Coordinates of C-alpha atoms (C1' of nucleotides) in Angstrom, one line a residue:
Chain A
M5 CA 0.1 0.1 0.0
N6 CA 3.2 2.3 0.2
E7 CA 3.9 1.9 -3.5
Q8 CA 3.7 5.5 -4.6
K9 CA 4.8 7.0 -1.5
T10 CA 8.6 8.7 -1.0
E11 CA 10.9 7.4 1.1
T12 CA 10.5 9.9 3.8
E13 CA 7.0 9.4 3.9
Q14 CA 7.5 5.6 4.4
Q15 CA 9.8 6.1 7.2
I16 CA 7.3 8.4 8.7
L17 CA 4.2 6.0 8.6
K18 CA 6.8 3.2 10.3
A19 CA 7.9 5.3 12.9
A20 CA 4.3 6.7 13.5
K21 CA 3.0 3.1 13.8
Q22 CA 5.5 2.0 16.3
V23 CA 5.0 5.1 18.5
F24 CA 1.1 5.3 18.3
T25 CA 0.7 1.7 18.9
R26 CA 2.9 1.7 21.9
K27 CA 1.4 5.0 23.7
G28 CA -1.9 5.6 22.0
F29 CA -3.0 8.9 20.6
G30 CA -2.7 11.1 23.7
G31 CA 0.4 9.8 24.8
T32 CA 2.2 10.2 21.6
R33 CA 4.3 13.4 21.1
M34 CA 4.9 14.3 17.4
Q35 CA 8.8 14.8 18.6
E36 CA 8.9 11.3 19.3
I37 CA 7.8 10.2 15.7
A38 CA 10.4 12.8 14.3
N39 CA 13.3 11.3 16.4
E40 CA 12.2 7.5 15.5
A41 CA 12.1 8.5 11.9
K42 CA 15.1 10.4 12.1
I43 CA 13.6 13.4 10.3
N44 CA 12.6 17.1 11.4
K45 CA 9.4 17.5 13.3
S46 CA 8.1 19.9 10.6
L47 CA 8.2 17.2 8.2
L48 CA 5.5 15.6 9.6
H49 CA 3.2 18.2 9.2
Y50 CA 4.4 18.9 5.6
Y51 CA 3.4 15.3 4.7
F52 CA 0.2 14.8 6.8
R53 CA -0.7 18.1 8.1
S54 CA -1.8 17.4 11.6
K55 CA -1.0 14.9 14.5
Q56 CA -4.7 13.8 14.0
L57 CA -4.7 13.1 10.3
L58 CA -1.3 11.4 10.5
F59 CA -3.1 9.3 13.4
E60 CA -6.1 8.5 11.5
A61 CA -3.5 7.3 8.6
I62 CA -2.0 4.9 11.0
F63 CA -5.2 3.8 12.7
K64 CA -7.0 2.7 9.8
D65 CA -4.2 0.9 8.3
T66 CA -3.7 -1.0 11.6
L67 CA -7.2 -2.0 12.1
F68 CA -7.4 -3.2 8.1
E69 CA -4.5 -5.2 8.8
F70 CA -5.9 -6.6 12.0
V71 CA -9.3 -7.6 10.5
G72 CA -7.4 -8.4 7.3
K73 CA -5.5 -11.3 8.9
I74 CA -8.7 -12.6 10.6
K75 CA -10.0 -12.6 7.1
L76 CA -7.4 -14.4 5.5
I77 CA -7.4 -17.2 7.8
F78 CA -11.1 -17.9 8.9
N79 CA -12.3 -17.6 5.0
S80 CA -9.7 -19.9 3.5
E81 CA -10.8 -23.2 1.4
E82 CA -10.2 -25.7 3.9
E83 CA -11.6 -28.4 5.8
L84 CA -12.4 -27.4 9.5
I85 CA -10.4 -30.1 11.1
T86 CA -7.3 -28.6 9.7
K87 CA -8.4 -25.0 9.4
I88 CA -9.1 -24.3 12.9
P89 CA -5.6 -25.6 14.1
K90 CA -4.3 -23.2 11.3
I91 CA -6.2 -20.2 12.4
V92 CA -4.8 -20.9 16.0
H93 CA -1.3 -21.2 14.9
T94 CA -1.5 -18.5 12.2
Y95 CA -3.3 -15.8 14.7
S96 CA -1.3 -16.5 17.9
D97 CA 2.1 -16.1 15.8
Y98 CA 0.8 -13.0 14.3
L99 CA -0.2 -11.7 17.6
Q100 CA 3.3 -12.6 19.4
K101 CA 4.9 -10.6 16.7
N102 CA 2.7 -7.8 17.3
P103 CA 1.4 -7.4 20.7
Y104 CA 0.6 -4.1 20.9
I105 CA -1.8 -3.7 18.1
V106 CA -4.9 -5.2 19.4
I107 CA -5.0 -2.9 23.0
F108 CA -4.1 -0.1 20.8
I109 CA -7.3 -1.0 18.2
L110 CA -9.8 -1.5 21.2
R111 CA -8.2 1.3 23.3
E112 CA -8.6 3.7 20.6
L113 CA -12.1 2.7 19.1
Q114 CA -13.4 3.0 22.6
A115 CA -12.3 7.0 22.2
E116 CA -13.7 7.2 18.6
P117 CA -16.0 4.1 17.6
K118 CA -17.2 5.7 14.3
I119 CA -14.3 5.0 12.1
I120 CA -14.6 1.1 12.6
L121 CA -18.0 0.9 10.8
K122 CA -16.7 1.7 7.1
I123 CA -13.4 -0.6 7.6
V124 CA -15.4 -3.6 9.2
E125 CA -18.5 -3.6 6.6
M126 CA -16.0 -3.7 4.1
I127 CA -14.1 -6.9 5.5
N128 CA -17.7 -8.4 5.7
I129 CA -17.0 -11.0 8.6
K130 CA -20.4 -12.8 8.2
S131 CA -19.5 -14.0 4.7
F132 CA -16.6 -15.7 5.7
H133 CA -16.6 -19.3 4.6
F134 CA -16.2 -20.2 8.1
F135 CA -19.5 -19.5 8.9
E136 CA -21.1 -21.8 6.4
Q137 CA -18.8 -24.3 7.3
I138 CA -19.9 -24.4 10.9
N139 CA -23.5 -24.5 10.0
Q140 CA -23.2 -27.2 7.5
E141 CA -21.4 -29.5 9.9
V142 CA -23.9 -29.1 12.6
E143 CA -26.5 -29.7 10.3
K144 CA -25.0 -33.0 9.2
G145 CA -24.6 -33.6 12.9
K146 CA -21.0 -33.9 12.7
M147 CA -20.7 -31.4 15.3
K148 CA -22.2 -30.1 18.4
P149 CA -24.7 -27.5 17.9
I150 CA -23.4 -24.0 18.0
K151 CA -24.0 -20.7 16.4
P152 CA -20.9 -19.9 14.3
E153 CA -20.8 -16.4 15.9
H154 CA -20.0 -17.8 19.3
L155 CA -17.5 -20.2 18.0
F156 CA -15.6 -17.4 16.0
I157 CA -15.7 -15.4 19.0
N158 CA -14.4 -18.5 21.4
I159 CA -11.6 -19.0 19.1
L160 CA -10.5 -15.3 18.8
S161 CA -10.8 -14.9 22.8
L162 CA -8.7 -17.9 23.4
T163 CA -6.2 -16.9 21.2
I164 CA -5.9 -12.9 21.7
F165 CA -6.8 -12.5 25.4
P166 CA -3.5 -14.5 26.6
V167 CA -1.7 -12.0 24.6
I168 CA -2.9 -9.0 25.7
A169 CA -3.1 -9.8 29.4
K170 CA 0.6 -10.3 29.1
P171 CA 1.7 -8.1 32.3
I172 CA -0.9 -10.0 34.4
I173 CA -0.4 -13.6 33.7
M174 CA 3.5 -13.0 34.0
A175 CA 3.3 -11.3 37.3
G176 CA 0.3 -13.6 38.5
L177 CA 1.1 -16.9 36.9
M178 CA 4.8 -16.8 35.7
Q179 CA 6.7 -15.6 38.5
G180 CA 7.3 -12.5 36.5
S181 CA 9.4 -14.4 34.1
N182 CA 9.3 -13.6 30.5
E183 CA 10.5 -17.0 29.4
L184 CA 7.8 -18.9 31.5
Y185 CA 5.4 -16.8 29.7
N186 CA 7.0 -17.5 26.7
Q187 CA 6.7 -21.1 26.9
F188 CA 3.1 -20.8 28.5
L189 CA 1.9 -19.0 25.0
E190 CA 3.7 -21.8 22.8
E191 CA 2.2 -25.0 24.7
R192 CA -0.9 -23.0 24.8
K193 CA -1.7 -23.4 20.9
E194 CA -2.0 -26.9 21.2
I195 CA -4.1 -26.9 24.2
V196 CA -6.3 -24.4 22.9
I197 CA -6.9 -26.6 19.5
N198 CA -7.7 -29.8 22.1
F199 CA -9.8 -27.6 24.2
I200 CA -11.9 -26.5 21.0
F201 CA -12.3 -29.7 19.3
S202 CA -13.0 -31.6 22.6
A203 CA -15.9 -28.8 23.0
I204 CA -17.2 -29.1 19.6
Y205 CA -17.0 -32.7 18.3
Chain B
M3 CA -11.6 2.0 51.9
N4 CA -12.9 5.6 51.7
E5 CA -13.9 5.3 55.0
Q6 CA -11.5 8.3 56.6
K7 CA -11.9 10.7 53.6
T8 CA -13.8 13.9 53.4
E9 CA -16.4 13.9 51.1
T10 CA -14.9 16.1 48.5
E11 CA -12.1 13.8 48.3
Q12 CA -14.3 10.8 47.6
Q13 CA -15.9 13.0 44.9
I14 CA -12.6 13.8 43.3
L15 CA -11.8 9.9 43.5
K16 CA -14.8 8.9 42.0
A17 CA -14.6 11.4 39.1
A18 CA -11.1 10.6 38.4
K19 CA -12.0 7.2 38.1
Q20 CA -14.6 7.8 35.5
V21 CA -12.3 10.1 33.3
F22 CA -9.1 8.0 33.7
T23 CA -10.8 4.7 33.0
R24 CA -12.4 6.0 29.9
K25 CA -9.6 8.2 28.4
G26 CA -6.5 6.8 30.2
F27 CA -3.8 9.0 31.9
G28 CA -2.7 10.7 28.7
G29 CA -6.2 11.5 27.6
T30 CA -7.3 12.7 30.8
R31 CA -7.2 16.7 31.5
M32 CA -7.2 17.8 35.3
Q33 CA -9.8 20.2 34.4
E34 CA -12.4 17.4 33.4
I35 CA -11.9 15.9 36.6
A36 CA -12.5 19.0 38.3
N37 CA -15.8 19.6 36.0
E38 CA -16.8 15.7 36.5
A39 CA -16.3 16.4 40.3
K40 CA -17.9 19.5 40.4
I41 CA -15.1 21.5 42.5
N42 CA -12.3 23.7 41.4
K43 CA -9.3 22.5 39.8
S44 CA -6.8 23.6 42.5
L45 CA -8.4 21.4 45.0
L46 CA -7.1 18.5 43.0
H47 CA -3.9 19.4 43.5
Y48 CA -4.6 20.2 47.3
Y49 CA -5.9 16.7 47.8
F50 CA -3.7 14.8 45.4
R51 CA -0.4 17.1 44.7
S52 CA 0.0 15.9 41.1
K53 CA -2.0 14.2 38.4
Q54 CA 0.7 11.4 38.5
L55 CA -0.2 10.7 42.2
L56 CA -4.1 11.2 41.7
F57 CA -3.6 8.5 38.8
E58 CA -1.6 6.1 40.7
A59 CA -4.4 6.0 43.7
I60 CA -7.0 5.2 41.0
F61 CA -4.7 3.0 39.1
K62 CA -4.0 0.7 42.4
D63 CA -7.5 0.5 43.6
T64 CA -8.9 -0.3 39.9
L65 CA -6.5 -3.2 39.7
F66 CA -7.1 -4.3 43.0
E67 CA -10.8 -4.2 42.7
F68 CA -10.3 -6.1 39.1
V69 CA -8.1 -8.8 40.6
G70 CA -9.7 -9.2 43.8
K71 CA -12.8 -10.0 42.1
I72 CA -11.4 -12.7 40.4
K73 CA -9.9 -14.0 43.8
L74 CA -13.4 -14.0 45.2
I75 CA -15.1 -16.0 42.7
F76 CA -12.0 -18.6 41.7
N77 CA -11.1 -19.0 45.3
S78 CA -14.6 -19.9 47.2
E79 CA -15.4 -22.9 48.6
E80 CA -17.7 -24.7 46.3
E81 CA -17.8 -28.2 43.9
L82 CA -16.3 -27.2 40.3
I83 CA -19.8 -28.3 38.6
T84 CA -21.6 -25.2 40.2
K85 CA -18.4 -22.9 40.6
I86 CA -17.6 -22.7 37.0
P87 CA -21.3 -21.3 36.1
K88 CA -20.9 -19.3 38.9
I89 CA -17.7 -17.5 37.9
V90 CA -18.7 -17.1 34.3
H91 CA -21.9 -15.3 35.5
T92 CA -20.6 -13.2 38.2
Y93 CA -17.8 -12.1 36.3
S94 CA -19.6 -11.6 32.7
D95 CA -22.2 -9.3 34.8
Y96 CA -19.4 -7.5 36.6
L97 CA -17.7 -6.6 33.2
Q98 CA -20.8 -5.6 31.6
K99 CA -21.2 -3.0 34.5
N100 CA -17.6 -2.0 34.4
P101 CA -16.8 -2.2 30.8
Y102 CA -13.8 0.2 30.5
I103 CA -11.8 -0.9 33.5
V104 CA -10.3 -4.1 31.6
I105 CA -8.7 -2.1 28.6
F106 CA -8.1 0.4 31.1
I107 CA -5.8 -1.7 33.1
L108 CA -4.3 -3.3 30.3
R109 CA -3.3 -0.1 28.6
E110 CA -1.7 1.4 31.5
L111 CA 0.0 -1.6 32.4
Q112 CA 1.9 -1.6 28.9
A113 CA 3.0 1.9 29.5
E114 CA 4.1 1.0 33.3
P115 CA 4.3 -2.6 34.0
K116 CA 6.2 -2.2 37.3
I117 CA 3.2 -1.3 39.5
I118 CA 1.5 -4.8 38.8
L119 CA 3.8 -6.9 40.6
K120 CA 2.9 -6.1 44.3
I121 CA -0.6 -5.9 43.7
V122 CA -0.6 -9.2 41.9
E123 CA 1.4 -10.8 44.3
M124 CA -0.4 -9.8 47.1
I125 CA -3.5 -11.6 45.3
N126 CA -1.5 -14.8 45.0
I127 CA -3.6 -16.3 42.2
K128 CA -2.2 -19.7 42.2
S129 CA -2.9 -20.0 45.7
F130 CA -6.9 -20.2 44.7
H131 CA -8.8 -23.3 45.6
F132 CA -9.5 -23.6 42.2
F133 CA -6.2 -24.6 41.0
E134 CA -6.2 -27.5 43.7
Q135 CA -9.6 -28.4 42.7
I136 CA -8.7 -28.9 39.1
N137 CA -5.7 -31.0 39.9
Q138 CA -7.6 -33.3 42.0
E139 CA -10.1 -33.8 39.7
V140 CA -7.6 -34.5 36.9
E141 CA -6.2 -37.2 39.3
K142 CA -9.2 -38.8 40.0
G143 CA -9.9 -39.0 36.5
K144 CA -13.0 -37.0 36.7
M145 CA -11.8 -34.6 34.1
K146 CA -9.9 -34.5 31.0
P147 CA -6.2 -33.5 31.8
I148 CA -5.7 -30.1 31.8
K149 CA -3.1 -27.8 33.6
P150 CA -5.4 -25.2 35.9
E151 CA -3.5 -22.5 34.6
H152 CA -4.7 -23.0 31.0
L153 CA -8.0 -23.8 32.1
F154 CA -8.1 -20.5 34.3
I155 CA -6.7 -18.6 31.4
N156 CA -9.5 -20.0 29.1
I157 CA -12.2 -19.2 31.5
L158 CA -11.1 -15.6 31.4
S159 CA -10.6 -15.1 28.0
L160 CA -14.2 -16.6 26.8
T161 CA -15.5 -14.2 29.8
I162 CA -13.4 -11.3 29.0
F163 CA -12.8 -10.9 25.5
P164 CA -16.0 -10.4 24.1
V165 CA -16.5 -7.1 26.4
I166 CA -13.7 -5.5 25.3
A167 CA -14.0 -6.2 21.8
K168 CA -17.5 -4.7 22.0
P169 CA -16.9 -2.2 19.0
I170 CA -15.7 -4.7 16.8
I171 CA -18.2 -7.4 17.6
M172 CA -21.1 -4.9 17.3
A173 CA -19.8 -3.6 13.6
G174 CA -18.7 -7.0 12.5
L175 CA -21.5 -9.5 14.0
M176 CA -24.3 -7.4 15.1
Q177 CA -24.9 -5.0 12.1
G178 CA -24.1 -2.0 14.6
S179 CA -26.8 -2.8 16.9
N180 CA -26.0 -2.2 20.4
E181 CA -29.4 -4.3 21.5
L182 CA -28.1 -7.3 19.4
Y183 CA -24.9 -7.1 21.1
N184 CA -26.3 -7.4 24.7
Q185 CA -28.5 -10.2 23.6
F186 CA -25.6 -11.9 22.3
L187 CA -23.7 -11.3 25.7
E188 CA -26.4 -12.5 27.5
E189 CA -26.9 -15.6 25.5
R190 CA -23.4 -16.2 26.0
K191 CA -23.2 -17.2 29.5
E192 CA -24.9 -20.3 29.0
I193 CA -23.0 -21.3 25.9
V194 CA -19.6 -20.6 27.3
I195 CA -20.6 -22.8 30.2
N196 CA -21.6 -25.6 28.0
F197 CA -18.6 -25.0 26.2
I198 CA -16.3 -25.4 29.0
F199 CA -18.2 -28.3 30.5
S200 CA -17.9 -30.0 26.9
A201 CA -14.1 -29.3 26.6
I202 CA -13.3 -30.5 30.1
Y203 CA -15.9 -33.6 31.0
Chain C
dG24 C1' 11.8 18.9 0.2
dT25 C1' 13.9 20.0 4.5
dC26 C1' 15.5 22.9 7.9
dT27 C1' 15.4 26.9 12.0
dA28 C1' 12.8 29.8 14.4
dT29 C1' 8.8 31.1 16.4
dA30 C1' 3.8 31.5 17.2
dA31 C1' -0.4 30.2 19.4
dG32 C1' -2.7 27.6 22.5
dG33 C1' -3.4 24.2 26.4
dT34 C1' -2.0 22.1 30.6
dG35 C1' -0.3 21.1 35.1
dA36 C1' 1.0 23.3 38.8
dT37 C1' 1.4 27.2 42.5
dA38 C1' 0.8 31.4 45.3
dG39 C1' -1.9 33.9 47.8
dA40 C1' -6.7 36.0 49.3
dC41 C1' -10.5 34.5 52.0
Chain D
dG20 C1' -10.6 24.0 52.7
dT21 C1' -11.9 26.6 48.8
dC22 C1' -11.1 29.9 45.4
dT23 C1' -9.3 33.3 41.6
dA24 C1' -5.3 34.5 39.2
dT25 C1' -1.0 33.5 37.1
dC26 C1' 3.4 31.1 36.0
dA27 C1' 6.1 28.0 33.6
dC28 C1' 6.2 24.9 30.5
dC29 C1' 5.1 21.7 26.9
dT30 C1' 3.2 20.8 22.5
dT31 C1' 1.0 21.4 18.1
dA32 C1' 1.3 24.2 14.0
dT33 C1' 3.3 27.6 10.8
dA34 C1' 6.0 30.9 8.7
dG35 C1' 10.0 31.6 5.9
dA36 C1' 14.9 30.9 4.5
dC37 C1' 17.5 27.7 1.9

DNA sequence: GTCTATAAGGTGATAGAC
DNA sequence: GTCTATCACCTTATAGAC
């Protein structure tokens, strides 16, 4: 999506994403973005006019990436029995690499819930092949009855929450050890898959 | 905990909690807290000296309330078969009434992870009766093998995530309708309980 | 396009009267 | 304890030279 942009512009976007996702809109200073991008602060305004506009560029992009990633894995043509494990693995890996963006999105959506509508409508979650698959398997009696919306949220919950609750889990269950926490996330993948399969089959 | 405090002080704490939990530290203006508490801005400094100190009072209190609530329900003396449904119901109701505090806590912990250690250590999550109960039932073969830590996180995930992801769920699955969303949360309680029971028994 | 300098406005914090 | 007035600082944003 950055094809037609100058190098400076891309540097700015990259730096802004890093700072905004960590500190949020209110906590971010334009100076910090400039430092991170190794450019002059005025250039931020030259390219994006205001903090608000720069923020919106980043926010939309991040939300689109996040929801688009969900679409990619839930919408694929694949049998559920291999698809569900793949969802858990792919999404867990993605979240571990991008641990800040979920809280960032949820936090800023709370302040400005309007932005989301267009983007989420564009994605059209309910059209995912996943939803049809669940209904079919339930109809055929291959799976215990469950509304696909709930199973969808259950999978996301079990995958996303442990990542965003990192500080509490580390302090409360892992004796403050980062290593133990990572190990916990790693072993969780198979445990979550088993948990889901036991619940629905 | 507010027993020895003047009325003004309590008004301030109440107002500060409301504003801080919605807007976070960076997004909060002292003037807004003063307005909310219907007092003069200088009084905030008279009672709490600085924004930082007022924030810390609120944050510790909120974190303590949140984790303490978990303790209360996971630590009770009760058979698992009735305890798990009670956990889901009690915590869901609590979260629906306090939808902002989870994101508030997670968001601010990201910025300042040190504060948590003392409070969470104080709570001593691993000592909850719940953990012992799971191990016992697994040993007796009454339950499929699962580490109590994972089951603990699974229950919290399934309960907490749908509340903090409200804007995305509303936009993506509920056609933007608040009513449909509330209905979804309501019916979820039993569905989550069934999901967990199917997975572990 | 990129820089320096500076304006314009807001925010936390304090002094001092009552 | 509570108020008004004000300071000192910080942050966004712009003007203008190069």
